[in-house]
Coordinates of C-alpha atoms in Angstrom, one line a residue:
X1 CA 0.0 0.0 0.0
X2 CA 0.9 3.2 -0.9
X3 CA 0.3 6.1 2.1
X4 CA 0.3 10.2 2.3
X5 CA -0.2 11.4 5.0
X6 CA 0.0 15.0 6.3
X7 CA 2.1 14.3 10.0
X8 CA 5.4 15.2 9.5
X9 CA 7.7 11.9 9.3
X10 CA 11.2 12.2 10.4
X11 CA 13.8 9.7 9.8
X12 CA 17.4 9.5 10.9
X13 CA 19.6 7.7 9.0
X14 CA 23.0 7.1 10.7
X15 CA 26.3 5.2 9.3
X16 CA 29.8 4.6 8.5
X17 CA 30.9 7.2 5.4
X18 CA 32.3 4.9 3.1
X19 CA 29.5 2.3 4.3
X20 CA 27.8 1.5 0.4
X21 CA 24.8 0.3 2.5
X22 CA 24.6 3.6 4.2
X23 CA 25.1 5.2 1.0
X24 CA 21.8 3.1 -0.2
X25 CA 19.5 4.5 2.8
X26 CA 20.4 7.8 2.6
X27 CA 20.0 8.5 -1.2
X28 CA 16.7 6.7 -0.3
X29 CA 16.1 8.8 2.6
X30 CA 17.3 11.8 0.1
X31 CA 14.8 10.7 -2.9
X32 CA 11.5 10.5 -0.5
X33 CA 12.6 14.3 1.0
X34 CA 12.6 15.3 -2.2
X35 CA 8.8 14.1 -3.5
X36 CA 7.2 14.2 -0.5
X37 CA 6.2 17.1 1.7
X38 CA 5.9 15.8 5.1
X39 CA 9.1 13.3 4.6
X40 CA 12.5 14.9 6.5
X41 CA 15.8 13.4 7.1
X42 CA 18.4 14.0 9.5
X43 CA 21.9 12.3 8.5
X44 CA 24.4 11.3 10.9
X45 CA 27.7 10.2 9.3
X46 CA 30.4 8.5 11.7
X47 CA 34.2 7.4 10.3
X48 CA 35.2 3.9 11.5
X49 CA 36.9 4.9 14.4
X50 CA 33.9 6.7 15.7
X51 CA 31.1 4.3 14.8
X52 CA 31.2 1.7 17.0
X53 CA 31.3 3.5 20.2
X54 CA 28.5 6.1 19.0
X55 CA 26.0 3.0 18.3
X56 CA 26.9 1.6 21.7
X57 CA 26.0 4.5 23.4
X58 CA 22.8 5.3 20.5
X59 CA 21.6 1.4 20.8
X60 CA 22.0 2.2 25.1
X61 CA 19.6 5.3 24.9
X62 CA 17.2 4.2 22.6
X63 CA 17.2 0.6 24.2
X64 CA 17.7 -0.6 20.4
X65 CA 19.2 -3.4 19.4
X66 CA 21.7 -3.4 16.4
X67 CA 25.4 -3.8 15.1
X68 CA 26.3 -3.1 11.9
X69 CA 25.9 0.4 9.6
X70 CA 23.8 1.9 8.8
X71 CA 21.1 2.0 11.8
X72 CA 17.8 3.9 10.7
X73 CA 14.9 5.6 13.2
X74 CA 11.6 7.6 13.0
X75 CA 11.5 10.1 15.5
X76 CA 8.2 10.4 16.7
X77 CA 7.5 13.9 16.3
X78 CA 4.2 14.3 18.1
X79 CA 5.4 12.1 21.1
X80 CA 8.7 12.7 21.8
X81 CA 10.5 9.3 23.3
X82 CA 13.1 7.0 22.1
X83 CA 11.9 6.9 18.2
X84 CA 10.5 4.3 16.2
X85 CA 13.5 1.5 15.6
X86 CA 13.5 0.6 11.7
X87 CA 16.6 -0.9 11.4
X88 CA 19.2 -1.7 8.1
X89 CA 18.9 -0.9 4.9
X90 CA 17.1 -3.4 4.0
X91 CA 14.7 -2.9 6.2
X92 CA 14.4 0.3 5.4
X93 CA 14.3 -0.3 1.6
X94 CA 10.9 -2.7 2.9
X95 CA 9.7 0.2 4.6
X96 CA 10.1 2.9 1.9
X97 CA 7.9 0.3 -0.5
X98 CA 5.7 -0.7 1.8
X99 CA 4.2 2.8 2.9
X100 CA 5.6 4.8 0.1
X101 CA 5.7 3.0 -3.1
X102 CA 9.5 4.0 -3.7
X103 CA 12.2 1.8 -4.0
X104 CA 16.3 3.0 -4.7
X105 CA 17.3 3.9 -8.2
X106 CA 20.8 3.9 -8.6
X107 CA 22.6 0.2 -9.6
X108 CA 24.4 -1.6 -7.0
X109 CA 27.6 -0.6 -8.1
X110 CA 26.9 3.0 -8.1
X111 CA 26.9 2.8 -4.0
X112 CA 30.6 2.0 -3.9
X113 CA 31.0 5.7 -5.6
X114 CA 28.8 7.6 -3.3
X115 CA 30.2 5.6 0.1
X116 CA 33.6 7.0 -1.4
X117 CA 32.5 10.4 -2.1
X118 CA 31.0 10.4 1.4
X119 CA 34.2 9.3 3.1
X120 CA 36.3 11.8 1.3
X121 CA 33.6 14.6 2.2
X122 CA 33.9 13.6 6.2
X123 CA 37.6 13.5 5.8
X124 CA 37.8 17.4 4.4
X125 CA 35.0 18.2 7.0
X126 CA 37.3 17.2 9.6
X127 CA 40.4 18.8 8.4
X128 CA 38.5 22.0 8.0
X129 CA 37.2 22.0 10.8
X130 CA 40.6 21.0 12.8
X131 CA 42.1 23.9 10.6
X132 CA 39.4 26.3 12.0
X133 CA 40.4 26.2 15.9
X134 CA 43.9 25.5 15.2
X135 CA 45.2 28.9 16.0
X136 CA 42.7 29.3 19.2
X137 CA 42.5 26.1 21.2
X138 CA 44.8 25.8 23.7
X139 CA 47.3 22.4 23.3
X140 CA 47.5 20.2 25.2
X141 CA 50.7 20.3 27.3
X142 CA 52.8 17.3 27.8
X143 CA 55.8 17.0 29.8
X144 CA 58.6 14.1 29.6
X145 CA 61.5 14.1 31.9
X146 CA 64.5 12.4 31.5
X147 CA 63.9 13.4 27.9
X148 CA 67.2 13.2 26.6
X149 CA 67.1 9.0 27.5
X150 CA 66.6 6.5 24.9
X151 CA 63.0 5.5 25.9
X152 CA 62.2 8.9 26.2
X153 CA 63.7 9.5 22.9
X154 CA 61.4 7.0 21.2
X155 CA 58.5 7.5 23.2
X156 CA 58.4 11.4 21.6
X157 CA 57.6 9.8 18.5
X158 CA 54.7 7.9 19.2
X159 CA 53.4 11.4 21.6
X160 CA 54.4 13.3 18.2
X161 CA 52.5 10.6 15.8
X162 CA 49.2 11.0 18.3
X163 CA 48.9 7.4 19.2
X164 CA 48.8 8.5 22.8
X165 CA 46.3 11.3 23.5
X166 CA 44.6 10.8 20.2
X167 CA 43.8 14.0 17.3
X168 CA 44.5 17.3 19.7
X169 CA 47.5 19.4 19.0
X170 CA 50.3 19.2 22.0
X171 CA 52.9 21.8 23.0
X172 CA 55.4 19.0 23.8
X173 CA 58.0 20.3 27.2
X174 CA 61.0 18.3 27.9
X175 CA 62.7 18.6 31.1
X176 CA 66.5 17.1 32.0
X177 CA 69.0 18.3 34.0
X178 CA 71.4 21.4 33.6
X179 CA 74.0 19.4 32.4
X180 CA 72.3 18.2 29.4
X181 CA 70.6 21.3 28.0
X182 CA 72.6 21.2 24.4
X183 CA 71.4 17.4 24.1
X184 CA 67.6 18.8 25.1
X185 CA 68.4 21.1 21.8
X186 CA 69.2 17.7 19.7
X187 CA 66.0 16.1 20.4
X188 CA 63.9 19.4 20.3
X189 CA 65.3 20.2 17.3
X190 CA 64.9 16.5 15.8
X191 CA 61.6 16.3 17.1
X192 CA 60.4 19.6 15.3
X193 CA 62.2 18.0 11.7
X194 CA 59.6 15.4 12.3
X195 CA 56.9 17.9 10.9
X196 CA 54.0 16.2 13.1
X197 CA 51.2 18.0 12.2
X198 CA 50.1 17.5 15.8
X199 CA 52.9 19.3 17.5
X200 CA 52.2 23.0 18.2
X201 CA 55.6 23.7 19.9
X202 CA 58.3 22.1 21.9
X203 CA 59.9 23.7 24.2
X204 CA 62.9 22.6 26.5
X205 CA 63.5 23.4 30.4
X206 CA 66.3 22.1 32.8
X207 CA 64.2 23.3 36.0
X208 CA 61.0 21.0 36.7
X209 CA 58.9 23.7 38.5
X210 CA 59.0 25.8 34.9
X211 CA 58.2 23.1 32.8
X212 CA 55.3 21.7 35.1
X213 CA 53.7 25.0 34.6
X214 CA 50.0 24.4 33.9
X215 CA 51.1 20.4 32.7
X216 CA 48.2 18.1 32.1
X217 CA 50.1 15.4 31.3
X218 CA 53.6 14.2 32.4
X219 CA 55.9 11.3 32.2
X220 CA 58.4 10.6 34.7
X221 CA 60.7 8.3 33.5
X222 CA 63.5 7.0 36.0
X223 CA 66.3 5.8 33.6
X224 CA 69.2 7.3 35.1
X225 CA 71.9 5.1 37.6
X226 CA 72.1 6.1 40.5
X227 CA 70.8 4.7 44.1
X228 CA 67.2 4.7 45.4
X229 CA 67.9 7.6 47.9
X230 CA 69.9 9.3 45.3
X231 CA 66.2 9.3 42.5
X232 CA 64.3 10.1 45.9
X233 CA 65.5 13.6 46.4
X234 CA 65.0 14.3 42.6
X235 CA 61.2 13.0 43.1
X236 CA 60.9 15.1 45.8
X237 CA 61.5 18.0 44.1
X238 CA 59.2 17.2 40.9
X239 CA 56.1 16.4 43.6
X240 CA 56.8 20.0 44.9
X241 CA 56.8 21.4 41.4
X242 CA 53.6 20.0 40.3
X243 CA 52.1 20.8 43.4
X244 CA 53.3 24.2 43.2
X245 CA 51.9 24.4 39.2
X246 CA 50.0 22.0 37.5
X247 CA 47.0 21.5 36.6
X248 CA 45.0 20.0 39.6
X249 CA 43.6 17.1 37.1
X250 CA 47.3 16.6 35.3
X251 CA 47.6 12.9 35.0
X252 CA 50.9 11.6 36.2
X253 CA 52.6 8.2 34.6
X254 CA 55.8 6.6 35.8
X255 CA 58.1 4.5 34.9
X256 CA 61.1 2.7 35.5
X257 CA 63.0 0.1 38.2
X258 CA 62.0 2.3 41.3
X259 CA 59.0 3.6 40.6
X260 CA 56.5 2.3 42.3
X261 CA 58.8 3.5 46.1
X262 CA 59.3 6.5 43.9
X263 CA 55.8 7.5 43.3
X264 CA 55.1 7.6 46.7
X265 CA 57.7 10.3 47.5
X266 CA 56.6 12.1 44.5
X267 CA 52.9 11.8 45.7
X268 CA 53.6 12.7 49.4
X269 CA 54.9 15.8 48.1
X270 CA 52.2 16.9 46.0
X271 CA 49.2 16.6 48.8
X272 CA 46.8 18.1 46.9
X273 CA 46.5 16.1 44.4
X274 CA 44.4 13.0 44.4
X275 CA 45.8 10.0 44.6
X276 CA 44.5 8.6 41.7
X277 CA 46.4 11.2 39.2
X278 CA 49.3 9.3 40.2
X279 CA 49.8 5.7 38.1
X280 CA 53.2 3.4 37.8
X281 CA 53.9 1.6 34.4
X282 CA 53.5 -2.2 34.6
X283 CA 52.3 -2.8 31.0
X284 CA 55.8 -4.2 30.0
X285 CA 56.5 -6.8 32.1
X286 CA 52.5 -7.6 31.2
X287 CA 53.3 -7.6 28.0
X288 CA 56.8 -10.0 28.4
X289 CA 54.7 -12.4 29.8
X290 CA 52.2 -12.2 27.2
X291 CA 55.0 -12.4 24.4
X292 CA 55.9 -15.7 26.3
X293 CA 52.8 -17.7 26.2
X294 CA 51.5 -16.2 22.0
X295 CA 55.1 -17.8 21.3
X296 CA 53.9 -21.1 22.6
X297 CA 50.3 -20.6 21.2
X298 CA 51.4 -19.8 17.8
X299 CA 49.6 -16.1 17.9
X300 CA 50.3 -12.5 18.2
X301 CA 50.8 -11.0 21.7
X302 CA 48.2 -8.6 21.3
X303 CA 46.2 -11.8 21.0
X304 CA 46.6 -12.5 24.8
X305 CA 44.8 -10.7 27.2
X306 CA 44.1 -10.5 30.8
X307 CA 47.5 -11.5 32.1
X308 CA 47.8 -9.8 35.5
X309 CA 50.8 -8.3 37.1
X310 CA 50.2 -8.4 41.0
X311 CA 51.9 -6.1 43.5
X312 CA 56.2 -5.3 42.1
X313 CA 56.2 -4.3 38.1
X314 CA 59.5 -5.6 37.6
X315 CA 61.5 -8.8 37.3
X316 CA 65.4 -8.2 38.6
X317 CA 68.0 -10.5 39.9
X318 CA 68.6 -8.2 42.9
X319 CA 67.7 -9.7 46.5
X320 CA 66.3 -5.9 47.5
X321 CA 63.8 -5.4 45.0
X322 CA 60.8 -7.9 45.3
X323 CA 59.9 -10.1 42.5
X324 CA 56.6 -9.6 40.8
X325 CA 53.5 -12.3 40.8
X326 CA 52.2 -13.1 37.6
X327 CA 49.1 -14.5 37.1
X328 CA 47.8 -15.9 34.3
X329 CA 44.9 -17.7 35.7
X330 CA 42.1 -15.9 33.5
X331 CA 44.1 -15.0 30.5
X332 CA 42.4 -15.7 27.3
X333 CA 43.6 -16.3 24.0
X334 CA 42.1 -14.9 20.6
X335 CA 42.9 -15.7 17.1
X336 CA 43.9 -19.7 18.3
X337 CA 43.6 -22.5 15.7
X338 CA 42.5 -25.3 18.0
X339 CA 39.5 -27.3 18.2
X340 CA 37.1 -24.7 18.6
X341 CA 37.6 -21.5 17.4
X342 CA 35.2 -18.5 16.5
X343 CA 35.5 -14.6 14.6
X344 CA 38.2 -12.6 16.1
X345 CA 35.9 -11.8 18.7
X346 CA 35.8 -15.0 20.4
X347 CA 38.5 -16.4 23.1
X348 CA 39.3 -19.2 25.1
X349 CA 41.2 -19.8 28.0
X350 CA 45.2 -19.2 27.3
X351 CA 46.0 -22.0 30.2
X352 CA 43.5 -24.8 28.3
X353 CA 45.0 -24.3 25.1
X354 CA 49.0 -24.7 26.5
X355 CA 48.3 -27.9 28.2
X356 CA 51.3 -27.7 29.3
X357 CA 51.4 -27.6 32.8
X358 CA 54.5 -28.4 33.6
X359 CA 56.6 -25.4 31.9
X360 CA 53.9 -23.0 33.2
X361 CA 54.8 -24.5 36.6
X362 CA 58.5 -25.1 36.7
X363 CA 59.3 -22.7 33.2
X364 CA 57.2 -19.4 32.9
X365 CA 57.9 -17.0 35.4
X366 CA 61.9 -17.8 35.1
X367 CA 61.5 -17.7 31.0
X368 CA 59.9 -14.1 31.5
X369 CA 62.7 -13.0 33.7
X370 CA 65.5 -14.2 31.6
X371 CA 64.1 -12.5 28.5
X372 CA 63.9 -9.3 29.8
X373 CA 67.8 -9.7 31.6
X374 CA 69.0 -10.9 27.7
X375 CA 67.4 -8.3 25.7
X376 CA 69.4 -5.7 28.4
X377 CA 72.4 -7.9 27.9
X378 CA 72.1 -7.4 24.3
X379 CA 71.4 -4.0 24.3
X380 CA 74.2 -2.9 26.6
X381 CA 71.0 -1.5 29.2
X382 CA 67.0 -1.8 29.4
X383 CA 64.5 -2.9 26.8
X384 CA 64.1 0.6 24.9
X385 CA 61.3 0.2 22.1
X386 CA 59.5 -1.8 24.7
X387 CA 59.2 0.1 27.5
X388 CA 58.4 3.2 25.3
X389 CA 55.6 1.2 24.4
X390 CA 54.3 0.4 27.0
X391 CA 54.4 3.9 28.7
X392 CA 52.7 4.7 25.5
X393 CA 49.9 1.9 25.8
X394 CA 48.9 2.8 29.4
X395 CA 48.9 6.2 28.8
X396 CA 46.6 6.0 26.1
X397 CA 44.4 3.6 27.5
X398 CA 43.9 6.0 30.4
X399 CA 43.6 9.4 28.3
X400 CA 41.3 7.7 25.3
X401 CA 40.2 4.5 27.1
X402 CA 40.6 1.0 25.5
X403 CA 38.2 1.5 23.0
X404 CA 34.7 -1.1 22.4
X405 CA 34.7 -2.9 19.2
X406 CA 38.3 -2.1 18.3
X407 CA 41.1 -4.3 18.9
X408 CA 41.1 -3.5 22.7
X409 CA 38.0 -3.9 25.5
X410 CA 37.0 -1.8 28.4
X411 CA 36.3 -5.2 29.6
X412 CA 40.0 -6.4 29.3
X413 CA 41.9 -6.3 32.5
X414 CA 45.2 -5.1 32.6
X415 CA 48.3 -3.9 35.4
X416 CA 48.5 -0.8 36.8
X417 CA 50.9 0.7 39.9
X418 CA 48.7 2.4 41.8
X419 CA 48.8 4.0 45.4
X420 CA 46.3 1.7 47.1
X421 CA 43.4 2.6 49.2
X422 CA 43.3 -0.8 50.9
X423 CA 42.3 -2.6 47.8
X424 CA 43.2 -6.4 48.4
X425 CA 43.8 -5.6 52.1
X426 CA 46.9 -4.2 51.0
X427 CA 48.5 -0.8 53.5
X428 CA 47.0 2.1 52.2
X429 CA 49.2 4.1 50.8
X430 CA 51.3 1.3 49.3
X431 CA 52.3 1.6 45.9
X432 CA 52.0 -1.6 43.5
X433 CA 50.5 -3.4 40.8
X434 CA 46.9 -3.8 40.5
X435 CA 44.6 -5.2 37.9
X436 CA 42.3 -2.8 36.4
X437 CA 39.3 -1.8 33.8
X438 CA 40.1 1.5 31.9
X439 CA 36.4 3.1 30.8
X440 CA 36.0 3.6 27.1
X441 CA 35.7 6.8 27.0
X442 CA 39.1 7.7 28.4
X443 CA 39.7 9.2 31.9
X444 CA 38.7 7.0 34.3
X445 CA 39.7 3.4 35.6
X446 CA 37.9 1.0 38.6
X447 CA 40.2 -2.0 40.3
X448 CA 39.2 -5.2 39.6
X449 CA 38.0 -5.6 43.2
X450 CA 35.7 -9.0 42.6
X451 CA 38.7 -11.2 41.5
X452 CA 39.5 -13.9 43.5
X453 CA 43.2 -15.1 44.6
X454 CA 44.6 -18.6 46.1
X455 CA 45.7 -19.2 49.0
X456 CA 49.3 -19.5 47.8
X457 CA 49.4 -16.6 45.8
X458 CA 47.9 -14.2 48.6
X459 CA 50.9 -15.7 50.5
X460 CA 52.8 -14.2 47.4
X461 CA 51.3 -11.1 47.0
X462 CA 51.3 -10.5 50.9
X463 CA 55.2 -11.1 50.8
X464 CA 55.7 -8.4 48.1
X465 CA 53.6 -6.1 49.7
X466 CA 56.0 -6.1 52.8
X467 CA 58.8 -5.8 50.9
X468 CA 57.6 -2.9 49.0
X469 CA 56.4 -1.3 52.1
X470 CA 59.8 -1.6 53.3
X471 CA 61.6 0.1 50.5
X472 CA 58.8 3.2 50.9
X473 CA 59.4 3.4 54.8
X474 CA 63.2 3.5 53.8
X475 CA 62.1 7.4 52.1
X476 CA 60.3 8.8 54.6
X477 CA 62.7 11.3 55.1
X478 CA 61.7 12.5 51.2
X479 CA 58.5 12.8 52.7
X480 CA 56.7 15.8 54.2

């Protein structure tokens, strides 16, 4: 049947540009605007990047159900509400003939042309738009210490390439000591030849409280020799400056052999900000483990998820630092050829599919620890491209959030140093590794409270929790 009315019917046709099914609905969508009076269409186009957590949130709303591009809606003018759900294309296409006797004109390959066209015209709006408040937003400032190191040196590039806090322009401030100012003019200057469109400025500082100046994001990397008491007094000093003059919701990563002691100096001298600004690096040693069991599985590393790194965040031979716990309990495995297997979506249990209980037993931990001692010995000092990487990662994953329905999960668990607030029934105020959920939408992150732990590895846990707590009690005198 074939219907006119005279109530106004609004449809929203939403998708992915260079979607040729959304290019089908909305020349549709386009074609009844044009014949019919009361027919109006509201487009929303999404790139592929955006899409999936926009329908999340859409579907959530509008308690709709649906996955794929595009996703088509009546809003019910007269009545306000959630809007009429139509669905797909195809649907759509049913619905258009149905009540309106009109069906698409254009050939099937024509679509691929327009879903082009579209994608190219989101691309320009974007630029143009980026282009537009260039000149007046305000960057974002980053600060990276030690910034004349090596895995500061290749952690610049991926801050510079925005893998880390995504598409916003940076003014990029790096801070070493006095000593070193000609090198900080090396990397500035090599940084700037990089032409990243994303960097705004870089500017160099040998004095932290200058270069924490209104910071909303810093690194602290602790790469230099030099004892524990020695890197105390220097973290002293940077808690004062960024107590003293950054932002109050900078966001504060380290890194390094001593930073989880460290960060508690750094935060006892910055009382006013929250605890929870502060956050230690234990993604690489996560992610040396993780290496370690896709190697015997056959699959990527970023196949392997959920691999937990529990109280220390680093493996070392000496008898002062405590040795981490890792758990692989609930890790899960994606992409594994065994006998049953799914879309890149589906997992299994990483343990089940090694059925090899005895190297996890007697092997794992110890092949972990060695690894990351060779590829020092190798490298004549400390994994480099790794750590940068993983300062990277958990940087990102707590500015952007690990993002639904890309490779990542705000439901994957992963390590974090944090300064606890009894979590565990660990000493508040401790500082070590945690598992945690980042949020998708960047900013936030809650500890995985619910998980359960033996018997033997509380015993573990508890062990490294003294230890730690010793080498903190050992800088009180950093401490106000």
């Amino acid at each position: 049947r074939v219907v006119h009315s005279n109530t106004m019917a609004k449809f929203v046709v939403a998708g992915v540009a260079d979607c040729p099914d959304y290019a089908k609905a909305e020349l549709l969508a386009d074609d009844l605007a044009t014949n019919l009076p009361n027919f109006c269409v509201h487009k929303i186009v999404k790139s592929k990047e955006e899409w999936a957590p926009w329908l999340k949130e859409e579907c959530k709303k509008r308690n709709f159900s649906h996955q794929r591009s595009p996703l088509i809606w009546r809003e019910l003018v007269q009545r306000g509400g959630k809007g009429y759900y139509v669905g797909g294309h195809s649907e759509f296409i049913a619905y258009a003939q149905h009540y309106y006797g009109t069906s698409p004109k254009l050939n099937e390959s024509d679509y691929g042309a327009v879903a082009q066209e579209n994608d190219l015209r989101l691309a320009n709006d974007v630029e143009n738009l980026w282009l537009a408040t260039k000149n007046t937003a305000k960057p974002l400032k980053v600060v990276v210490t030690s910034a004349t190191g090596d895995v500061a040196y290749h952690l610049l590039l991926r801050i510079g390439k925005g893998d880390v806090f995504g598409y916003q322009e940076i003014l990029l401030c790096l801070l070493d000591s006095p000593d070193k100012v000609d090198q900080l003019k090396g990397v500035a200057m090599e940084t700037i030849d990089c032409a990243f469109p994303l960097l705004r400025k870089v500017e160099i500082f040998s004095d932290s409280r200058e270069a924490f100046k209104e910071s909303q994001a810093v690194f602290i990397i602790d790469e230099e020799s030099g004892s524990l008491t020695e890197k105390a007094d220097k973290f002293k000093d940077f808690g004062k400056s960024l107590e003293e003059v950054a932002d109050p919701a900078v966001k504060v990563v380290t890194s390094g052999l001593h930073s989880l002691p460290l960060t508690s100096v750094l935060s006892a001298n910055a009382p006013s900000l929250p605890t929870e600004n502060f956050t230690v690096v234990s993604r690489l040693l996560e992610m040396q483990a993780k290496s370690q069991i896709a190697k015997k599985l056959g699959v990527n590393t970023s196949d392997i998820r959920d691999v937990i790194i529990w109280g220390s965040n680093r493996s070392t031979t000496s008898e002062s630092d405590s040795q981490p716990l890792i758990d692989i309990k609930r890790s899960r495995v994606h992409n594994f050829i065994g006998a049953i297997s799914g879309p890149p979506s589906y997992s299994c249990s990483a343990v089940e599919s090694l059925h090899d209980s005895k190297w996890l037993q007697n092997e794992f931990d110890k092949t972990v620890m060695q690894e990351s001692q060779e590829v020092g010995q190798m490298r004549n000092g400390t994994p480099v491209v790794s750590e940068s990487a993983a300062i990277a990662e958990h940087m990102r994953d707590w500015w952007i959030g690990r993002q639904t329905g890309s490779q990542t999960s705000d439901k994957d668990i992963v390590s974090v140093g944090l300064i606890s607030k009894g979590w565990f029934n660990t000493h508040v105020g401790v500082v070590c590794s945690f598992p945690v959920r980042f949020s998708d939408a960047g900013g936030t992150f809650v500890v995985a409270e619910e998980l359960e732990m033996t018997e033997e590895s509380k015993r573990q846990f508890n062990t490294i929790i003294e230890k730690l707590m010793q080498q903190q009690n050992s800088l009180r005198a950093f401490c106000p």
